[in-house]
Coordinates of C-alpha atoms and ligand atoms in Angstrom, one line a residue:
M1 CA 0.1 0.0 -0.2
S2 CA 1.5 3.6 -0.9
S3 CA 0.5 6.9 0.8
T4 CA 1.5 10.6 0.6
T5 CA 3.0 10.6 4.1
P6 CA 5.9 8.9 5.1
V7 CA 5.5 5.4 7.0
D8 CA 8.1 5.0 9.7
P9 CA 10.6 3.8 8.7
P10 CA 9.5 4.0 4.9
V11 CA 10.4 1.0 2.5
S12 CA 10.4 3.2 -0.4
V13 CA 10.0 6.7 -1.9
T14 CA 8.6 7.5 -5.4
V15 CA 8.9 11.0 -6.4
T16 CA 6.0 12.3 -8.6
T17 CA 6.7 13.6 -12.1
G18 CA 5.6 17.0 -13.2
G19 CA 6.6 20.0 -15.2
P20 CA 9.5 22.3 -14.6
V21 CA 10.8 22.7 -11.0
S22 CA 11.2 26.5 -10.1
G23 CA 11.7 28.1 -6.6
A24 CA 14.3 29.0 -3.8
I25 CA 15.4 26.9 -1.2
R26 CA 18.2 27.3 1.8
P27 CA 19.7 23.7 2.4
P28 CA 20.8 23.0 6.1
G29 CA 24.4 23.7 7.3
S30 CA 27.3 22.1 5.6
K31 CA 28.5 18.9 7.2
S32 CA 32.0 19.4 6.4
L33 CA 32.1 22.9 7.9
T34 CA 29.9 21.7 11.1
N35 CA 32.4 19.1 11.7
R36 CA 35.4 21.1 11.2
A37 CA 33.9 23.9 13.6
L38 CA 33.1 21.3 16.3
I39 CA 36.7 19.8 16.3
C40 CA 38.1 23.3 16.4
A41 CA 36.0 24.6 19.0
A42 CA 36.3 21.4 21.2
M43 CA 40.0 22.0 21.2
A44 CA 40.0 25.7 21.5
S45 CA 40.6 27.9 24.8
G46 CA 37.2 29.4 25.7
T47 CA 33.7 29.1 24.4
S48 CA 32.6 28.9 20.9
T49 CA 29.0 29.4 19.3
L50 CA 28.4 27.9 16.1
T51 CA 25.4 28.9 14.2
G52 CA 23.6 27.4 11.1
C53 CA 25.0 24.0 12.0
L54 CA 23.9 20.8 10.2
R55 CA 21.9 18.5 12.5
S56 CA 22.3 15.2 11.1
E57 CA 23.8 11.6 11.9
D58 CA 27.2 12.7 10.9
T59 CA 27.4 15.8 13.2
E60 CA 25.6 13.8 16.0
V61 CA 28.2 11.1 16.2
M62 CA 30.8 13.8 16.3
I63 CA 28.9 15.6 19.1
D64 CA 28.5 12.3 21.1
S65 CA 32.1 11.4 20.8
L66 CA 33.3 14.9 21.7
R67 CA 30.8 14.7 24.9
K68 CA 32.4 11.4 25.6
C69 CA 35.6 13.0 25.6
G70 CA 34.6 15.5 28.3
V71 CA 33.8 18.5 26.1
R72 CA 30.6 20.3 27.3
I73 CA 28.4 21.1 24.3
E74 CA 24.8 22.5 24.4
I75 CA 22.4 22.4 21.5
D76 CA 19.8 24.9 20.7
G77 CA 18.2 24.4 17.2
D78 CA 20.8 24.8 14.8
S79 CA 23.1 26.6 17.0
I80 CA 25.6 24.8 19.2
R81 CA 27.7 26.3 22.1
V82 CA 31.0 24.4 22.7
D83 CA 33.1 24.9 25.8
G84 CA 36.4 24.4 24.6
S85 CA 39.4 22.8 26.0
D86 CA 43.1 21.8 24.8
R87 CA 43.1 18.8 27.0
I88 CA 40.1 17.2 25.6
A89 CA 40.5 13.7 27.2
P90 CA 39.2 12.7 30.6
D91 CA 41.0 9.6 32.2
K92 CA 38.8 7.1 30.9
V93 CA 36.9 7.4 27.5
E94 CA 33.8 5.2 26.6
P95 CA 34.1 3.6 23.1
L96 CA 33.3 6.1 20.3
F97 CA 30.8 4.9 17.9
I98 CA 31.0 6.8 14.6
A99 CA 28.4 5.0 12.3
N100 CA 29.6 5.9 8.8
S101 CA 30.9 9.4 9.3
G102 CA 34.3 9.6 7.5
T103 CA 35.1 13.1 8.6
S104 CA 34.4 12.3 12.4
V105 CA 36.5 9.0 12.5
R106 CA 39.4 10.9 10.4
F107 CA 39.3 13.9 12.3
L108 CA 38.9 12.5 15.6
T109 CA 41.6 9.9 15.2
A110 CA 44.1 12.7 14.4
A111 CA 43.0 15.2 17.1
L112 CA 42.8 12.3 20.0
S113 CA 46.0 10.9 18.8
A114 CA 47.5 14.7 19.5
A115 CA 45.6 15.2 22.5
G116 CA 46.6 12.1 24.3
G117 CA 44.5 9.3 26.0
Q118 CA 43.0 5.9 25.5
Y119 CA 40.5 5.4 22.7
R120 CA 38.5 3.0 20.5
L121 CA 36.8 4.4 17.4
S122 CA 34.3 2.2 15.5
G123 CA 31.5 2.3 13.3
V124 CA 28.8 0.3 11.2
P125 CA 30.2 -2.5 9.0
R126 CA 30.7 -0.2 6.1
M127 CA 32.9 2.0 8.2
H128 CA 35.0 -1.1 9.0
E129 CA 35.6 -1.2 5.1
R130 CA 36.6 2.3 4.6
P131 CA 40.4 3.0 4.7
I132 CA 42.3 4.8 7.4
A133 CA 45.7 3.1 7.2
D134 CA 47.6 6.1 5.7
L135 CA 46.4 8.2 8.4
V136 CA 47.0 5.7 11.1
N137 CA 50.6 5.2 10.0
A138 CA 51.3 8.8 9.6
L139 CA 50.3 9.2 13.1
A140 CA 52.2 6.2 14.3
A141 CA 55.2 7.6 13.3
V142 CA 55.1 10.6 15.7
Q143 CA 53.1 9.0 18.4
N144 CA 54.2 8.8 21.9
G145 CA 52.4 5.5 22.5
S146 CA 50.6 3.3 20.0
I147 CA 47.9 3.7 17.3
I148 CA 46.6 0.8 15.3
C149 CA 43.8 -0.5 13.1
E150 CA 42.3 -3.4 15.2
S151 CA 42.0 -5.6 12.2
P152 CA 44.7 -6.0 9.4
N153 CA 42.5 -4.7 6.7
G154 CA 43.8 -1.1 7.5
C155 CA 40.1 0.1 8.2
P156 CA 38.4 1.1 11.6
P157 CA 38.2 0.0 14.5
V158 CA 41.1 2.2 15.5
L159 CA 42.8 1.8 18.9
I160 CA 44.7 4.7 20.2
Q161 CA 47.1 4.8 23.4
S162 CA 48.8 8.3 23.2
D163 CA 50.8 10.5 25.4
G164 CA 50.9 13.0 22.3
W165 CA 53.2 13.8 19.5
Q166 CA 57.0 13.6 19.5
G167 CA 59.1 16.1 17.8
T168 CA 61.4 14.8 14.9
S169 CA 63.3 18.1 14.2
S170 CA 67.1 18.4 14.3
V171 CA 66.5 20.3 17.5
G172 CA 66.2 17.2 19.1
C173 CA 63.6 14.5 19.6
D174 CA 60.7 14.7 22.2
T175 CA 61.6 17.9 23.6
P176 CA 59.2 20.8 24.0
G177 CA 60.0 23.4 21.3
S178 CA 60.8 20.8 18.8
Q179 CA 59.2 20.6 15.4
V180 CA 56.8 17.9 14.6
V181 CA 56.9 16.5 10.9
L182 CA 54.4 14.0 9.4
Q183 CA 53.9 12.5 6.1
V184 CA 50.7 11.3 4.7
A185 CA 49.3 9.8 1.4
G186 CA 46.7 11.8 -0.2
N187 CA 45.5 9.7 -3.0
V188 CA 42.7 8.0 -1.2
S189 CA 41.1 10.7 0.9
S190 CA 41.9 14.4 1.7
Q191 CA 40.4 13.9 5.1
Y192 CA 43.7 12.4 6.3
L193 CA 45.5 15.6 5.8
S194 CA 42.6 17.8 7.2
G195 CA 42.5 15.8 10.3
L196 CA 46.3 16.3 10.7
M197 CA 46.0 20.0 10.0
M198 CA 43.3 20.4 12.6
A199 CA 45.1 18.3 15.3
A200 CA 48.4 20.4 14.9
P201 CA 47.4 23.1 17.3
V202 CA 47.0 20.7 19.7
A203 CA 50.7 19.7 19.6
I204 CA 51.7 23.3 19.6
E205 CA 49.6 23.8 22.8
N206 CA 51.7 20.7 24.2
G207 CA 54.9 22.7 23.6
H208 CA 56.0 22.0 20.0
T209 CA 56.9 25.1 17.9
S210 CA 55.4 23.9 14.6
V211 CA 54.2 21.0 12.9
T212 CA 54.9 20.2 9.1
I213 CA 52.6 18.0 7.2
E214 CA 53.8 16.7 3.8
V215 CA 51.6 15.2 1.4
L216 CA 53.1 12.2 -0.6
G217 CA 51.8 11.8 -4.2
E218 CA 48.5 13.0 -5.3
L219 CA 46.0 14.9 -3.2
V220 CA 42.4 14.3 -4.1
S221 CA 39.2 16.6 -3.3
R222 CA 41.8 19.4 -2.8
P223 CA 39.1 22.4 -2.1
Y224 CA 38.4 20.4 1.4
V225 CA 41.9 21.2 2.5
E226 CA 41.7 25.0 1.8
M227 CA 38.3 24.6 3.7
T228 CA 40.2 23.1 6.6
A229 CA 42.7 25.7 6.8
Q230 CA 40.1 28.6 6.5
T231 CA 38.1 27.2 9.4
M232 CA 41.3 26.8 11.6
R233 CA 42.1 30.4 10.8
S234 CA 38.8 31.5 12.2
F235 CA 39.6 30.0 15.4
G236 CA 43.0 31.6 15.7
A237 CA 45.3 29.0 14.1
T238 CA 48.4 30.0 11.9
I239 CA 48.5 27.9 8.8
D240 CA 50.1 28.0 5.6
I241 CA 49.7 25.8 2.4
H242 CA 52.4 25.4 0.1
D243 CA 51.7 23.6 -3.3
Q244 CA 54.9 22.0 -4.5
D245 CA 56.1 22.7 -8.0
D246 CA 56.6 19.9 -10.6
D247 CA 60.5 19.7 -9.9
A248 CA 59.9 19.6 -6.3
R249 CA 57.2 16.7 -6.8
D250 CA 59.4 14.9 -9.1
R251 CA 62.4 15.2 -6.6
D252 CA 60.9 14.0 -3.1
N253 CA 57.2 13.0 -4.3
V254 CA 55.8 15.6 -2.0
S255 CA 52.8 17.5 -3.6
V256 CA 51.9 19.9 -0.8
R257 CA 53.5 20.9 2.4
V258 CA 51.3 22.6 5.1
I259 CA 52.9 24.3 8.1
V260 CA 51.0 25.1 11.2
S261 CA 52.6 27.5 13.8
G262 CA 51.5 30.3 16.1
E263 CA 49.3 29.4 19.0
G264 CA 46.6 27.1 19.8
Y265 CA 42.7 27.7 19.0
R266 CA 40.8 30.4 20.6
G267 CA 36.8 30.0 21.0
T268 CA 34.7 32.3 18.5
T269 CA 31.4 32.7 17.0
Y270 CA 31.3 31.1 13.7
A271 CA 28.7 30.9 11.1
I272 CA 28.1 27.8 9.0
E273 CA 27.4 28.0 5.1
P274 CA 24.6 26.0 3.8
D275 CA 25.6 22.5 2.4
A276 CA 26.6 23.0 -1.1
S277 CA 26.8 19.2 -1.9
A278 CA 23.0 19.1 -0.7
A279 CA 22.4 21.9 -2.8
S280 CA 23.5 20.2 -6.0
Y281 CA 20.3 18.1 -5.9
F282 CA 18.2 21.3 -6.2
W283 CA 20.3 22.6 -8.9
A284 CA 20.0 19.4 -10.7
A285 CA 16.3 19.5 -10.3
A286 CA 16.0 22.7 -12.5
A287 CA 18.7 21.2 -14.9
I288 CA 16.6 18.0 -15.3
T289 CA 13.3 19.6 -15.8
G290 CA 14.1 22.7 -17.4
G291 CA 13.2 25.0 -14.5
K292 CA 14.7 27.5 -12.4
V293 CA 16.0 27.0 -8.8
T294 CA 17.6 29.5 -6.6
V295 CA 20.0 28.2 -3.7
Q296 CA 20.1 30.8 -1.0
G297 CA 23.1 31.4 1.4
L298 CA 25.9 30.0 -1.2
T299 CA 28.1 32.1 -3.7
P300 CA 30.8 31.1 -6.0
D301 CA 33.2 32.4 -3.2
A302 CA 31.8 29.7 -0.8
M303 CA 34.4 27.7 1.1
Q304 CA 33.1 24.5 -0.2
G305 CA 34.4 23.5 -3.5
D306 CA 31.0 21.7 -4.5
V307 CA 29.3 25.3 -5.3
G308 CA 31.7 24.3 -8.5
F309 CA 28.7 22.0 -9.5
C310 CA 27.1 24.9 -11.1
D311 CA 30.0 25.6 -13.4
V312 CA 29.5 21.7 -14.6
L313 CA 25.9 22.4 -15.3
Q314 CA 26.7 25.5 -17.2
Q315 CA 28.8 23.5 -19.5
M316 CA 25.9 21.2 -20.1
G317 CA 23.8 24.2 -21.2
C318 CA 22.2 25.6 -18.0
T319 CA 22.1 29.3 -17.4
F320 CA 24.0 30.0 -14.3
T321 CA 23.7 33.3 -12.4
H322 CA 24.4 34.5 -8.9
D323 CA 24.2 37.6 -6.4
E324 CA 25.6 38.4 -3.2
D325 CA 23.6 35.7 -1.3
S326 CA 22.3 33.0 -3.8
M327 CA 23.3 31.0 -6.9
T328 CA 20.6 30.1 -9.6
I329 CA 20.3 27.5 -12.3
E330 CA 18.0 27.7 -15.1
G331 CA 17.1 25.7 -18.1
R332 CA 17.9 22.3 -19.3
A333 CA 21.2 20.5 -19.1
A334 CA 20.9 19.8 -22.6
N335 CA 24.3 18.2 -23.9
G336 CA 26.6 15.5 -22.2
I337 CA 30.1 16.3 -21.2
D338 CA 33.6 15.1 -20.5
V339 CA 34.4 16.3 -16.7
D340 CA 37.2 15.9 -14.3
M341 CA 35.3 15.7 -11.0
N342 CA 38.1 15.0 -8.7
K343 CA 37.6 18.4 -6.7
I344 CA 33.8 17.9 -6.5
S345 CA 33.4 14.4 -6.0
D346 CA 30.4 14.3 -4.0
T347 CA 28.4 15.6 -6.8
V348 CA 29.4 12.9 -9.3
Q349 CA 26.0 10.9 -8.5
T350 CA 24.1 14.1 -9.0
L351 CA 25.6 14.6 -12.3
A352 CA 25.2 11.2 -13.2
V353 CA 21.4 11.4 -13.0
V354 CA 21.3 14.7 -14.8
A355 CA 23.3 13.1 -17.6
L356 CA 20.4 10.7 -18.0
F357 CA 18.5 13.7 -19.6
A358 CA 21.2 15.0 -21.7
Q359 CA 21.9 14.4 -25.5
G360 CA 25.0 12.2 -25.9
P361 CA 27.3 10.6 -23.6
T362 CA 28.7 12.0 -20.2
R363 CA 32.2 10.9 -19.2
V364 CA 33.3 11.6 -15.6
R365 CA 37.0 11.4 -15.0
N366 CA 39.5 11.4 -11.9
V367 CA 37.1 10.3 -9.0
A368 CA 38.7 6.7 -8.3
H369 CA 38.5 7.8 -4.7
N370 CA 34.9 7.5 -4.9
R371 CA 35.0 3.8 -4.4
F372 CA 35.8 4.2 -0.9
K373 CA 33.0 6.2 0.4
E374 CA 29.6 5.2 1.9
T375 CA 29.6 2.6 -0.9
D376 CA 31.5 2.0 -4.0
R377 CA 30.0 5.2 -5.9
I378 CA 31.5 4.0 -9.2
G379 CA 30.4 0.3 -9.5
D380 CA 27.2 0.6 -7.5
L381 CA 26.1 3.8 -9.2
A382 CA 26.6 2.0 -12.7
C383 CA 24.5 -0.6 -11.5
E384 CA 21.5 1.7 -10.7
L385 CA 22.0 3.8 -13.7
R386 CA 21.4 0.7 -15.9
K387 CA 18.6 -0.1 -14.2
L388 CA 17.2 3.0 -15.5
G389 CA 18.0 2.1 -19.0
A390 CA 21.4 3.9 -19.4
E391 CA 24.5 2.2 -20.9
V392 CA 27.2 2.7 -18.5
D393 CA 30.9 1.9 -19.2
E394 CA 32.5 1.7 -15.8
H395 CA 36.3 2.9 -15.9
E396 CA 39.0 2.7 -13.0
D397 CA 38.7 6.5 -12.5
G398 CA 34.8 7.1 -13.4
L399 CA 32.2 6.2 -15.8
T400 CA 30.9 6.8 -19.2
I401 CA 27.1 7.3 -19.3
T402 CA 25.0 7.2 -22.4
P403 CA 21.5 8.1 -21.7
P404 CA 18.6 5.8 -22.4
S405 CA 16.7 6.9 -25.7
G406 CA 13.3 8.0 -24.8
G407 CA 14.2 8.8 -21.2
P408 CA 14.8 6.6 -18.2
S409 CA 12.7 3.6 -17.6
S410 CA 10.5 3.0 -14.3
A411 CA 12.8 0.9 -11.9
T412 CA 13.2 0.1 -8.4
L413 CA 16.7 1.4 -7.0
E414 CA 18.8 0.3 -4.2
T415 CA 20.6 2.9 -2.3
Y416 CA 23.4 0.8 -0.3
H417 CA 23.0 3.0 2.8
D418 CA 24.4 5.9 1.0
H419 CA 22.6 9.2 1.3
R420 CA 23.7 10.6 -1.9
M421 CA 22.5 7.4 -3.8
A422 CA 18.9 8.2 -2.6
M423 CA 19.1 11.9 -3.1
S424 CA 20.4 11.6 -6.3
L425 CA 18.7 8.9 -8.0
S426 CA 15.3 10.2 -6.8
L427 CA 15.6 13.1 -9.2
A428 CA 15.1 10.7 -12.1
G429 CA 11.6 10.5 -10.7
L430 CA 11.0 14.4 -11.7
C431 CA 10.7 13.3 -15.1
A432 CA 10.4 9.5 -15.4
E433 CA 7.5 7.7 -14.1
G434 CA 7.9 4.9 -11.4
V435 CA 11.4 5.5 -10.1
E436 CA 11.1 4.0 -6.9
I437 CA 13.9 4.7 -4.2
L438 CA 14.4 1.9 -1.6
D439 CA 15.5 2.8 2.1
P440 CA 15.0 6.6 1.7
A441 CA 15.7 7.1 5.4
C442 CA 19.4 6.7 4.7
T443 CA 19.5 10.5 4.0
V444 CA 19.7 10.7 7.8
K445 CA 23.4 10.9 7.4
T446 CA 23.6 14.2 6.2
Y447 CA 20.0 15.6 5.3
P448 CA 17.3 14.1 7.4
E449 CA 14.7 16.4 5.8
F450 CA 15.7 16.1 2.1
F451 CA 12.6 14.5 1.0
K452 CA 10.3 16.9 2.8
D453 CA 12.3 19.7 1.4
L454 CA 12.2 18.2 -2.2
E455 CA 8.5 17.9 -1.9
E456 CA 8.0 21.7 -0.9
L457 CA 10.2 22.9 -3.8
I458 CA 8.5 20.8 -6.3
G459 CA 5.0 21.5 -5.0
R460 CA 3.7 18.0 -5.4
P461 CA 3.8 15.0 -2.7
H462 CA 6.0 11.9 -3.0
R463 CA 4.6 8.4 -2.8
W464 CA 5.7 6.3 0.0
T465 CA 5.6 2.7 1.0
Ligands
S3P501 O1 36.8 16.9 4.4 C1 35.6 16.7 4.1 O2 34.7 17.3 4.8 C2 35.1 15.6 3.2 C3 35.8 15.5 2.0 C4 35.4 14.5 1.1 O3 36.1 13.2 1.1 P1 37.5 12.6 0.3 O4 38.6 13.6 0.7 O5 37.7 11.5 1.1 O6 37.2 12.7 -1.1 C5 34.0 14.5 1.0 O7 33.7 13.3 -0.2 C6 33.3 14.3 2.1 O8 32.0 14.1 2.0 C7 33.7 15.5 3.0
PEP502 C1 31.8 10.9 1.5 C2 31.0 11.4 2.4 O1 30.9 11.5 3.7 P1 32.1 11.1 4.7 O2 33.2 10.8 3.9 O3 32.3 12.2 5.6 O4 31.6 9.9 5.5 C3 29.7 12.2 1.7 O5 29.0 12.7 2.6 O6 29.4 11.8 0.7

């Protein structure tokens, strides 16, 4: 039996087809910025007030974990007050459950390793398949104490027994005033580097003069690293990012060198931008239906690289405009494109669904790291797009999508516990009959109210079972 109000928990949702989607929307706060601000605020001296925060599973597991570490956090709607401390670890910390939040497990692993204490960080089964070994190995090299992955697959659970970091500079080891130098790989996830960057001011509070982090080889998802630096600066940290030139890369395989110096974090008042990855679904709704959607609270200068999704839609034929507080997509994404999405990989699934309605194939490149996310976002995405009638070639680094002639066919689609699979695939239902999305509640990870907000924007009810 189906209804127009969600049953709890819903088995499936089907978006009702209709004409062009037009309207304005302000998505909830950015997951990436909320979790960064929570980490910095927790390790700051003094109190911070964060406004416009995202309230979802990914931020709840961060908040729960910080509370277990002794941080006082008070929540009032989307405002969060954090009483920070550079010593965030009490004597005994309960096991930390991180669900499937990559930012939480990677940022906390680095921060708690720098702060010291004993911890176990674990999550849902998929979290125990998501890599963290490169980060753990980088930390193990500077750890006073030990840090290991519990199982040999290089994924969480992570066990930490730490007395902080030790200096490795020529000034002499393990002496206050020394420098800490870390090296980390960057080809699987940028979250390792972001985690190390945000942890560095804690080592400085503990007496080290500076922390240098060298990225070995390629660095994926680069805009998130800039976002990390900007957030840290808002909390008083001093940080410089140096992209190495080709000669330097060839010589020592270091692509980026980050230096954190100055002092520790200071509490502050911090406003979070709306989530740009979430915004991609609403811009895509305009692009698929030939409508006009304005997302409020974001501009091309936003800290989140995913606002770049509008440029991609523009390449496909949409009109993109913006003012000082909004970004608008108008008209159909008429033509397929060949696009490198390394910097905006959370919008690959959104683009894939837009591509189903364009003329000609779309090739998405340079997103091999998408296989390590909530699910394999290349292989599993290809599988669901084929059910809609598309011809999909899966590549090691992405996909080529040839849209079905006559538009997508009706299908019942798996979501693999991946919020972005549910949100993006549901958009096919705006123009194709009978696109049923299983387990729509998986959007709780970053956007619990997604289907309600989509319903309001399109002005017609979904069908729930
Ligand atoms: O730092 C962040 O906030 C994020 C970085 C990205 O991960 P990768 O660096 O693993 O691509 C992105 O996919 C994730 O949703 C959020
Ligand atoms: C990859 C994602 O999240 P995370 O890595 O933080 O779990 C995402 O939100 O798409």
